[in-house]
XYZ file of C-alpha atoms in Angstrom:
562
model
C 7.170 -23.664 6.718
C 4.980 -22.694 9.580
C 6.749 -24.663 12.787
C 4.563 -23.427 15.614
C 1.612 -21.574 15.902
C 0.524 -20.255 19.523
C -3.250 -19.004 20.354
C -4.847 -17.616 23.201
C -8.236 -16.093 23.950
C -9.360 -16.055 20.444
C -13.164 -16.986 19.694
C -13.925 -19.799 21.753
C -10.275 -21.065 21.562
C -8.440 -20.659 25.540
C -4.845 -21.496 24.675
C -3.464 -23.364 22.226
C -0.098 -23.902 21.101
C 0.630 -26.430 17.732
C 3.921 -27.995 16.053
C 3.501 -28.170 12.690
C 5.814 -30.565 10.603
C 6.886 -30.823 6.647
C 4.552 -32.431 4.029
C 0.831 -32.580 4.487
C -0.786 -31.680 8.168
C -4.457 -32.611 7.929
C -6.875 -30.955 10.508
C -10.268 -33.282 11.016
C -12.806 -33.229 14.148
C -16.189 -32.945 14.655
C -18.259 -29.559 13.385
C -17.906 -26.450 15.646
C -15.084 -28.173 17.732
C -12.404 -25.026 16.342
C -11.468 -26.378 12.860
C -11.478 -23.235 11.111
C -10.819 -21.174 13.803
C -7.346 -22.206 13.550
C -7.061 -21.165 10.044
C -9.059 -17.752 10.939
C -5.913 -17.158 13.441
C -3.765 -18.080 10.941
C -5.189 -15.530 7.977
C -5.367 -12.897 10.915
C -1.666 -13.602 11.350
C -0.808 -12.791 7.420
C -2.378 -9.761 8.178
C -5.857 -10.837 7.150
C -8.944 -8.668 8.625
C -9.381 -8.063 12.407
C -12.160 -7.367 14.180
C -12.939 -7.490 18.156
C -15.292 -10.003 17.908
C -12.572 -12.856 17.571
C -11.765 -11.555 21.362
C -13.133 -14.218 23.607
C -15.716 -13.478 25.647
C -14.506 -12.234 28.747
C -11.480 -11.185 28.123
C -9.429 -7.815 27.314
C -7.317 -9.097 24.503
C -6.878 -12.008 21.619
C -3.098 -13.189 21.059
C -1.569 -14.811 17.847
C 1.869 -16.383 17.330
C 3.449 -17.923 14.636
C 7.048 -18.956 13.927
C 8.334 -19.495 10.294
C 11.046 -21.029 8.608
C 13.003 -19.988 5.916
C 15.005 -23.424 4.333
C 15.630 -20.810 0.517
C 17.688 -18.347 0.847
C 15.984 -17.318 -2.697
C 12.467 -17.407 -0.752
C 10.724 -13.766 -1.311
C 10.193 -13.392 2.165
C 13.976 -12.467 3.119
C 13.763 -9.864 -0.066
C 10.462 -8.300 1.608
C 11.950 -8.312 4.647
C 14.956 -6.744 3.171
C 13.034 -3.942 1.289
C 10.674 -3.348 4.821
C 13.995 -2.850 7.391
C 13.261 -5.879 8.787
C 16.129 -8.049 10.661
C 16.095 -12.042 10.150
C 17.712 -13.891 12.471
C 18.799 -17.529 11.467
C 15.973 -17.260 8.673
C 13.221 -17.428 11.522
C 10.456 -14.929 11.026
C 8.020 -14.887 13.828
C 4.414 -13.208 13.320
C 2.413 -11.663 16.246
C -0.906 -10.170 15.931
C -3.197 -9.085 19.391
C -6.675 -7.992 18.899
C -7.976 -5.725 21.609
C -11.481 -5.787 23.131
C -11.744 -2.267 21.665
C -10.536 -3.063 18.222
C -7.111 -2.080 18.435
C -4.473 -4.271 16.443
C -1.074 -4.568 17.159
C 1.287 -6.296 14.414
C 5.092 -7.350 15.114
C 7.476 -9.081 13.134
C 10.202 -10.316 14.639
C 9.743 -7.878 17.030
C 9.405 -5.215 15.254
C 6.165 -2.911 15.760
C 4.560 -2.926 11.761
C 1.077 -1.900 10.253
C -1.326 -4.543 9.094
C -0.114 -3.746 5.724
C 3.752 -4.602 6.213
C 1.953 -7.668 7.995
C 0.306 -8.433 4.852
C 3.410 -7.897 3.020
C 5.551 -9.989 4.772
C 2.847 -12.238 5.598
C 1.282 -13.378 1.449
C 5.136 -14.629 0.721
C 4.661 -17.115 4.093
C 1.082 -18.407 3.413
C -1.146 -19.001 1.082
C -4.963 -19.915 2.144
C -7.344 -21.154 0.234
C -11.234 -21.793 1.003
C -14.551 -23.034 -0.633
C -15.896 -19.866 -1.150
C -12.463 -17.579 -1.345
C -10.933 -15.584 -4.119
C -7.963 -15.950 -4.021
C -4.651 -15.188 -6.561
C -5.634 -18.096 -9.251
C -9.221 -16.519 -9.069
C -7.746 -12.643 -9.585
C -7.420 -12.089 -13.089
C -5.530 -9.151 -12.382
C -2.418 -11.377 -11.147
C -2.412 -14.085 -13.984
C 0.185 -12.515 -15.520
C 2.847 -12.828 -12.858
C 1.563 -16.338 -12.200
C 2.244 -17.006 -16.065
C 5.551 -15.007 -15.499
C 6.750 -17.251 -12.032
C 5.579 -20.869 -14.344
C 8.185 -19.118 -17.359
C 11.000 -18.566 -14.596
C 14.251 -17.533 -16.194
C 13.355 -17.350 -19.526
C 10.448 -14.657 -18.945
C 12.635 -13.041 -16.046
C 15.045 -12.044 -18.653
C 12.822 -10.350 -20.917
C 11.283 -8.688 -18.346
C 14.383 -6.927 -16.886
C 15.501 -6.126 -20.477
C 11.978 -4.740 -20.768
C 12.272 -2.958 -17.594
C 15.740 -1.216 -18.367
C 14.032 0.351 -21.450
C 11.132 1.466 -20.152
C 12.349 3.371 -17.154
C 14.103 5.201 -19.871
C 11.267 5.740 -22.053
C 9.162 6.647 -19.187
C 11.825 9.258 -17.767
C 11.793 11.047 -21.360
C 8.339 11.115 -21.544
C 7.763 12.419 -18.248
C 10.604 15.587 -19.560
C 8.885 15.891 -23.045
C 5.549 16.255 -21.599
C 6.695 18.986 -18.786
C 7.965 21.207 -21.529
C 4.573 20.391 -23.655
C 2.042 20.908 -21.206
C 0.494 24.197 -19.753
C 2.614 27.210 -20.845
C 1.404 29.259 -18.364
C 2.819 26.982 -15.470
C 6.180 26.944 -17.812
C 6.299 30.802 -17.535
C 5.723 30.688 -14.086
C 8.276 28.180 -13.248
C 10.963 30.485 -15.755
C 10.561 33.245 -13.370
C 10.964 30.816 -10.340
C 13.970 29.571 -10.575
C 15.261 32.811 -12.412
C 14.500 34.517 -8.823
C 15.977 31.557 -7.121
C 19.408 31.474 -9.195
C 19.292 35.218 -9.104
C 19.461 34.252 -5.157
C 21.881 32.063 -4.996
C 24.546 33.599 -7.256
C 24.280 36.757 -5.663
C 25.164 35.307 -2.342
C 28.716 34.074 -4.316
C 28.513 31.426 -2.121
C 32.126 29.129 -1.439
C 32.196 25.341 -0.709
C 33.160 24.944 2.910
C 32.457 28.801 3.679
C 30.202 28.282 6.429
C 32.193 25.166 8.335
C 35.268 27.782 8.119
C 32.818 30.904 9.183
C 31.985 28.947 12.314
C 35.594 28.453 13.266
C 36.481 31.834 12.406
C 33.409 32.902 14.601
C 34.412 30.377 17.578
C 38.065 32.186 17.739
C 37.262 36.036 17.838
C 33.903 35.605 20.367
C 36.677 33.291 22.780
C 39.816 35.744 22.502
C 39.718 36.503 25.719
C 40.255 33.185 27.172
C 42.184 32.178 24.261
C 44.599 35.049 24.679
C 44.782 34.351 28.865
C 45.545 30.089 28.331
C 48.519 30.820 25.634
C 50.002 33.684 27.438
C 49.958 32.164 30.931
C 51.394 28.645 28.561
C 54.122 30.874 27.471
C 54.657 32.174 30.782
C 54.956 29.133 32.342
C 57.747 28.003 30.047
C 59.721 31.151 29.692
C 58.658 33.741 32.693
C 59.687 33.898 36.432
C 59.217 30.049 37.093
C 61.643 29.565 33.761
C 60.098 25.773 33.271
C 61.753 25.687 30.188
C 65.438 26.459 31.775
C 64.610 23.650 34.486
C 64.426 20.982 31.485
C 68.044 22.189 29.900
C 69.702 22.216 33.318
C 68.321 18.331 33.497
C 69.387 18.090 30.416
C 73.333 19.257 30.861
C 73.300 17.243 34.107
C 72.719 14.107 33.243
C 74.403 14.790 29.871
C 77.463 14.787 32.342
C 76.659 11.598 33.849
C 76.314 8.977 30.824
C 80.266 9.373 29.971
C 79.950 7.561 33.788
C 77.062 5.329 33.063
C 75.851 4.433 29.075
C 72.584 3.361 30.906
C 71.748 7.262 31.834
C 72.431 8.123 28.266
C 68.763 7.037 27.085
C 67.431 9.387 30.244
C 69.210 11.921 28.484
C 68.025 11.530 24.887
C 64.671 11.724 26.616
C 64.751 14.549 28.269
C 66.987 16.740 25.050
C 64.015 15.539 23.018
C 61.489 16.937 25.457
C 63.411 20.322 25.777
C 63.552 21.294 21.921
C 59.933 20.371 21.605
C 59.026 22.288 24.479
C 61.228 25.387 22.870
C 59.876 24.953 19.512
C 56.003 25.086 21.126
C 56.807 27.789 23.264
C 58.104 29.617 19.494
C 54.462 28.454 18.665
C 52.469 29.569 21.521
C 54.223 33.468 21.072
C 53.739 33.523 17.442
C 49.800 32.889 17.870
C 50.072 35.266 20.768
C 51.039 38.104 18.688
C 48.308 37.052 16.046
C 45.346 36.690 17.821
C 42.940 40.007 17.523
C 40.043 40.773 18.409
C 38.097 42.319 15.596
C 34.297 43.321 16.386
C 33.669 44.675 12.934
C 34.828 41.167 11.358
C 32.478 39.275 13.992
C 29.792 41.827 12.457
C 30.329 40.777 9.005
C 30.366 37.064 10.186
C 27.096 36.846 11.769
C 25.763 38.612 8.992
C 27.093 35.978 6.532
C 25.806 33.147 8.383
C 22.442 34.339 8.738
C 22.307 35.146 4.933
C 23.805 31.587 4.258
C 21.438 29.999 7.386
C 18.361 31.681 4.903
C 19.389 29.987 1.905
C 19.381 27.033 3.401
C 16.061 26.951 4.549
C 14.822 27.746 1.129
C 17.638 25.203 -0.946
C 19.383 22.989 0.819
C 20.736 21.702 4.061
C 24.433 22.662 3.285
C 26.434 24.743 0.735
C 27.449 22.054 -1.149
C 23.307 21.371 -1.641
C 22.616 25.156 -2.381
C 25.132 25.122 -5.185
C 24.007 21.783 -6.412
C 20.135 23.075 -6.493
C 21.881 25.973 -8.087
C 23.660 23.777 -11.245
C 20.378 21.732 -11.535
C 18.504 24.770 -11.922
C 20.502 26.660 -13.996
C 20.486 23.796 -16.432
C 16.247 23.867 -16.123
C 16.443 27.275 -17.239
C 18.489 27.010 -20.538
C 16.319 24.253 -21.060
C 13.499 25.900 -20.609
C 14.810 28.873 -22.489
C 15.755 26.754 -25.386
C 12.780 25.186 -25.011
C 11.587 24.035 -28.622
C 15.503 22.510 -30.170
C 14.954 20.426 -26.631
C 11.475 19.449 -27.337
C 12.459 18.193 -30.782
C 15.755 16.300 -29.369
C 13.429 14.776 -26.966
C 10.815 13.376 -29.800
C 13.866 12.058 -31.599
C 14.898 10.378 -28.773
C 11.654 8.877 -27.134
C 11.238 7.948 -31.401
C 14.564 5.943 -31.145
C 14.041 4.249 -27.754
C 10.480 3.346 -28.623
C 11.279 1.387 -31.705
C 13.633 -0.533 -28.907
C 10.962 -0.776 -26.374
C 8.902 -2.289 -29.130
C 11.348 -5.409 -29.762
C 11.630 -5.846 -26.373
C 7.894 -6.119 -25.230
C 7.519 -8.124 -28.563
C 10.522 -11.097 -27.484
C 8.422 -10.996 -23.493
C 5.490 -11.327 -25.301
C 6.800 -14.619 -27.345
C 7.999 -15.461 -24.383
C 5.108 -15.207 -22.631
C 3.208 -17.169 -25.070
C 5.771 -20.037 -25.405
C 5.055 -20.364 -21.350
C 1.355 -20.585 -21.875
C 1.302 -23.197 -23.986
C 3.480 -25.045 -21.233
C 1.346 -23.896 -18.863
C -1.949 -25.405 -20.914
C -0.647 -28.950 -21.128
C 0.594 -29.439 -18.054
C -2.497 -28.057 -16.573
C -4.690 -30.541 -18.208
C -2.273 -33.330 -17.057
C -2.879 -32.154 -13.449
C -7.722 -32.101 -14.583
C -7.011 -35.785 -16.161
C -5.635 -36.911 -12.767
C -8.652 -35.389 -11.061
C -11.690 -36.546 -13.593
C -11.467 -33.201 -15.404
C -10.317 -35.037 -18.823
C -12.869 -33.217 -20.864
C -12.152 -29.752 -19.359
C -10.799 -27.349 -21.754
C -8.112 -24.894 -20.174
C -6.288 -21.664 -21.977
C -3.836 -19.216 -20.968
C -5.327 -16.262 -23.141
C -2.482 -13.209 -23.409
C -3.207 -10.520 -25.707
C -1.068 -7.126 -26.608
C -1.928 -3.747 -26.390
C -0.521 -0.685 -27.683
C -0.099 0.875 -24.081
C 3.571 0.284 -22.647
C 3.429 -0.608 -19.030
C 5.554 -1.603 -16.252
C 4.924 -5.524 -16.953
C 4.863 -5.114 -20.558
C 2.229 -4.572 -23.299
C 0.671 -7.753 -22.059
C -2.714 -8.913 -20.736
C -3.323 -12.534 -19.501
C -6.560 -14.223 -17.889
C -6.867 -17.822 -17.307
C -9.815 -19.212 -19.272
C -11.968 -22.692 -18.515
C -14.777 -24.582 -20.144
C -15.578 -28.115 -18.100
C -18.331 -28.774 -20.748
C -17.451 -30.400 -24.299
C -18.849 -28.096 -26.987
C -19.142 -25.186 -24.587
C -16.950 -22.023 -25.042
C -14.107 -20.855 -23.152
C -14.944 -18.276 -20.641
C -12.999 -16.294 -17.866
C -11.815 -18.585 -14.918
C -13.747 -16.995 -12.546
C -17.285 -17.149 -14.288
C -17.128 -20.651 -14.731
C -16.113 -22.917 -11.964
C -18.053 -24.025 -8.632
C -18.424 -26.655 -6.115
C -16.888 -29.786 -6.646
C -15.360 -28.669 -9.976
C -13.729 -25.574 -8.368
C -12.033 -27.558 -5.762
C -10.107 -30.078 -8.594
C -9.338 -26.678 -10.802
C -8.034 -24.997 -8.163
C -6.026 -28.074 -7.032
C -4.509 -29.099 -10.158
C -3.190 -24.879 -10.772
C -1.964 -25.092 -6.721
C 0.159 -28.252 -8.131
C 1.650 -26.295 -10.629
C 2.158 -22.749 -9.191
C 3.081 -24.214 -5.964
C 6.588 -25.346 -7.551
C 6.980 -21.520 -8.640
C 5.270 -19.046 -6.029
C 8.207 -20.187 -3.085
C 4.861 -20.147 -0.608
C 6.177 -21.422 2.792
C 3.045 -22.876 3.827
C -0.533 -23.983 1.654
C -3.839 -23.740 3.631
C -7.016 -25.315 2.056
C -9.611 -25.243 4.382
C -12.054 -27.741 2.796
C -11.880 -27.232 -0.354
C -13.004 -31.367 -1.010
C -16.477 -30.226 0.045
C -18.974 -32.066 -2.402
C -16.867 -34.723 -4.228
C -16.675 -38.594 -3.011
C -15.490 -41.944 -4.896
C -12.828 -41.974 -7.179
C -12.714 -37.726 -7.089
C -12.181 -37.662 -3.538
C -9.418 -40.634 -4.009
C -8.008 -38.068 -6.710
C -8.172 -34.889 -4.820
C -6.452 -36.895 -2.245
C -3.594 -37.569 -3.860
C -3.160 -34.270 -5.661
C -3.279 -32.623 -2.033
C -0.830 -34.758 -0.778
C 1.680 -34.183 -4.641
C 1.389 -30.131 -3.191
C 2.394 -31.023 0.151
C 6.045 -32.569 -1.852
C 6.961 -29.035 -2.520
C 5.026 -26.759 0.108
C 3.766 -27.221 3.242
C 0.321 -28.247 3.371
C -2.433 -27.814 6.122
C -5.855 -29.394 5.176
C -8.970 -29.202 6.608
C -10.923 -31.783 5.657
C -13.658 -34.501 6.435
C -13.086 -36.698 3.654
C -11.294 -40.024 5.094
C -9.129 -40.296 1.713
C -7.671 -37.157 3.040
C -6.590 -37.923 6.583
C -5.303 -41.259 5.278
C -2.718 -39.184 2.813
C -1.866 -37.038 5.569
C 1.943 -37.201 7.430
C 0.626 -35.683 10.339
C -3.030 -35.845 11.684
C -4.417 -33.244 14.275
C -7.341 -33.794 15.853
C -9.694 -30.963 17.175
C -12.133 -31.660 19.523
C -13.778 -29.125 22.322
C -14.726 -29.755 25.857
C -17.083 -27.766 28.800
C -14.720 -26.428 31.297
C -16.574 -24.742 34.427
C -19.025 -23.556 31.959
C -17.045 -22.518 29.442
C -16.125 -24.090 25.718
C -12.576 -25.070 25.308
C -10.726 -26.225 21.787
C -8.166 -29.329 22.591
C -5.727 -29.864 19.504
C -4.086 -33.838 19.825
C -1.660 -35.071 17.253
C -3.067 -38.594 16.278
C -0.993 -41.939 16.672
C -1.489 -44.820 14.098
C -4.760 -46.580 16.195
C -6.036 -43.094 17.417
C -5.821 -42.411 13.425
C -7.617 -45.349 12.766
C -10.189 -44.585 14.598
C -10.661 -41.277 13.461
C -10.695 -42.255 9.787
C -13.424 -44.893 10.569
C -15.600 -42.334 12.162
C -14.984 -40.289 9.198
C -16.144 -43.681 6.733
C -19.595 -44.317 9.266
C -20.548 -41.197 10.148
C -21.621 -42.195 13.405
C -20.294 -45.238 15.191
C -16.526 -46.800 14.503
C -17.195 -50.425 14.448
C -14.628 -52.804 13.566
C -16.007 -53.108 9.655
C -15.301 -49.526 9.582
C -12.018 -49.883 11.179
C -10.706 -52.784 8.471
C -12.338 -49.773 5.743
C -9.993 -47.441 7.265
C -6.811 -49.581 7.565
C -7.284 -50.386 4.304
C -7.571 -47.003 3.121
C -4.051 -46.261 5.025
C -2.409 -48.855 3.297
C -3.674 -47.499 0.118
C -2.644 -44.406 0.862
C 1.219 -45.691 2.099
C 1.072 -47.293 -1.438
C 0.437 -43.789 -3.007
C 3.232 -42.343 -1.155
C 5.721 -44.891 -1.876
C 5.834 -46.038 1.915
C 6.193 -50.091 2.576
């Protein structure tokens, strides 16, 4: 859910920051006072379009804030934010958008600087908004198919990753049959590529961990001088004039003498015996490396020459030698393939033959599946258009197959409506309007919000020309959304407001010449109130107050509250 929005110099809004609350948040005021506005800060947050003209007049910069919580830790948001590198911290995610006078946007989540689009990524699995005149997901026939797929949950999920596993192999031996089927020309060329390449690379008779071991090799000879001067002045120190070494065995004998007198000094002595036949055996050491270091020039030579020779393969295959002579065994395998080109082409068709007689049964069990869900889908659907007038509406989940295998199946699926006994079913899109698109789109929204894991649900008046019973009924299926998702509703009919938990009130003022938007939360009389100026119109007089306690009552009845 959306817990707090802040916004500042955008359109005529100054600064405004808003709590939001579970369950259904309904937005009412006057026309012009900054109604929409809120929601336009809100779509520019989910990484909606931008454009400097939201920038107050005035000033250099508009400023959005939202922060979001995450109560699933299924919801698709931390999976997005997963797959995007982006940290979550308690399951907050916090939105920032700032518009610039000069058109510049600036997008952070959770800190994090992002382009509009990872906005927009992160931003569609947070909120969902939905207006009069909108297209949004239910109105895309392009994503009815994973709506149907979130209704059939489990059941379709499971076909669809045992679709999945199948096709990525059919796809990956299609994509090899087709590169030795295609263009013989380019196949020729690409034989005497990597034959020049392997040629290369064999030639070279490179070693793993040659060059680590060159580079060591190198290091020694180019420091033997001061290698040779620190071991021999070592050596010296331990066995010429200053005779450090015999200093250690005469403290050794002497206080070898002295622990017959004293046990205590006989650890002092087991210290010091221990430190003289290390100190002997190192000074063995130090002489034997002495008399092995040389320095050879022509060796150096020959290094530099193979590290440059390895330091141009590199560029060419690989950032080490163990990548050279991997590029060199994936190659070489290329090239007997290529070279035994037509016994591969027909193991291949055998092959893709076998796997596509799998893929077949497994698009075929999605696409029961599929089906099954639709009918689902249809009936509980028109229990959702019987709750909101719509009893003689006809609605049908049409999915058809194909013969082209793709990445959701062999599948197509549109929604189709007909509101209109005796006329046929056309595409959802085509057919809906006004009043009649408001219910359609509420009664889907009741169903898909259980499924989609939306954090928050946005209709910004979307009860526009209805009244009477439908407005009573839109009501109520507003407020049955609001159950599982978070609901903000603009709205100015009073059946509305009296379903809603929280009421905001948006009203503007003249400051020193300048428009201001005020957001108030409502308390029970100041709600009143506000619903009875909704009933009149005009003037709240006391008739229209008893209207609009009556209507609360109503709508504490709906909602189970005494």
């Amino acid at each position: 859910m959306i817990a707090e929005l802040s916004i500042k110099n955008f359109a005529i809004i100054e600064a405004v920051s808003i709590s939001f609350d579970k369950g259904l948040t309904v937005l009412t005021g006057e026309t012009g006072a900054g109604k929409s506005i809120i929601i336009d800060a809100i779509h520019l947050l989910a990484g909606g379009r931008g454009s400097q003209e939201f920038v107050r007049h005035g000033e250099k910069r508009a400023e959005i804030e939202g922060l979001f919580l995450i109560e699933s830790e299924k919801h698709p948001c931390i999976h997005v934010c997963h797959e995007l590198g982006i940290e979550l911290d308690d399951n907050m995610v916090v939105l920032r958008r700032e518009i610039h006078a000069s058109g510049k946007s600036v997008c952070r989540v959770n800190g994090k600087l992002v382009t509009i689009s990872v906005l927009r990524e992160v931003g569609r699995t947070l909120v969902d908004i939905h207006g009069q005149h909108e297209h949004q997901e239910l109105m895309n026939a392009d994503l009815h198919i994973d709506l149907l797929d979130q209704f059939g949950n489990e059941a379709i999920n499971k076909c669809v990753e045992a679709y999945n596993n199948v096709y990525d192999h059919y796809k990956s031996l299609e994509v090899r049959l087709n590169d030795l089927t295609t263009n013989e020309q380019q196949m020729a060329h690409r034989l005497d590529l990597i034959q020049f390449q392997l040629e290369e690379i064999n030639n070279a008779k490179l070693q793993p961990k040659e060059e680590e071991e060159l580079l060591a090799e190198r290091n020694k000879i180019s420091n033997y001088q001061k290698l040779f001067q620190a071991l021999n002045n070592s050596y010296y120190s331990l066995h010429g004039e200053q005779k450090g070494l015999d200093w250690v065995g005469h403290a050794m004998s002497e206080t070898e003498a002295l622990k017959a007198i004293d046990p205590k000094l006989g650890t002092i002595y087991e210290t010091i015996s221990n430190a003289y036949y290390q100190l002997e055996e190192v000074s063995y050491h130090i002489r034997d490396e002495i008399d092995q270091l040389e320095y050879d020039p022509e060796r150096l030579d020959f290094i530099e020459g193979r590290l440059s020779e390895i330091k141009q393969l590199k560029k060419k295959y690989g950032s080490t030698v163990e990548e050279i002579l991997e590029y060199a065994a994936k190659i070489e395998e290329e090239l007997e393939t290529i070279q035994n080109k037509d016994s591969h082409i027909h193991k291949l068709q055998q092959e893709l033959e076998s796997v596509e007689s799998d893929l077949l049964l497994e698009a075929k069990a999605l696409t029961e599946a599929r089906t099954k869900a639709a009918v689902t889908l249809e009936e509980k659907i028109h229990e959702q258009l019987r709750d909101l007038y719509l009893e003689k509406a006809n609605f049908k989940v049409n999915v058809t197959s194909h013969n082209k295998f793709q990445k959701n199946g062999v599948d197509a699926v549109e929604f189709y409506l007909t509101t209109n006994p005796g006329e046929p079913l056309k595409p959802l899109a085509r057919v809906a309007s006004g009043g009649e698109l408001s219910r359609i789109m509420l009664a889907m929204k009741s169903i898909f919000s259980q499924h989609q894991g939306i954090t928050s649900i946005i209709f910004d008046e979307v009860d526009t020309g209805v009244s009477g019973k439908v407005a009573q009924a839109i009501a109520n299926k507003i407020y049955s959304v609001s159950v599982e998702s978070q609901v903000l509703c603009i709205s100015h009919l009073p059946q509305v407001a009296a379903m809603s938990d929280t009421h905001l009130f948006i009203s503007k003022e003249i400051d020193k010449e300048r428009t201001k938007t005020r957001v108030n939360i409502l308390s029970i009389e100041e709600k009143v109130n506000e619903i009875g100026r909704m009933i009149s119109g005009i003037e709240v007089t006391e008739l229209t107050k008893e209207h609009a306690k009556e209507l609360l009552q109503l709508a504490n009845r709906q909602k189970g509250i005494k």
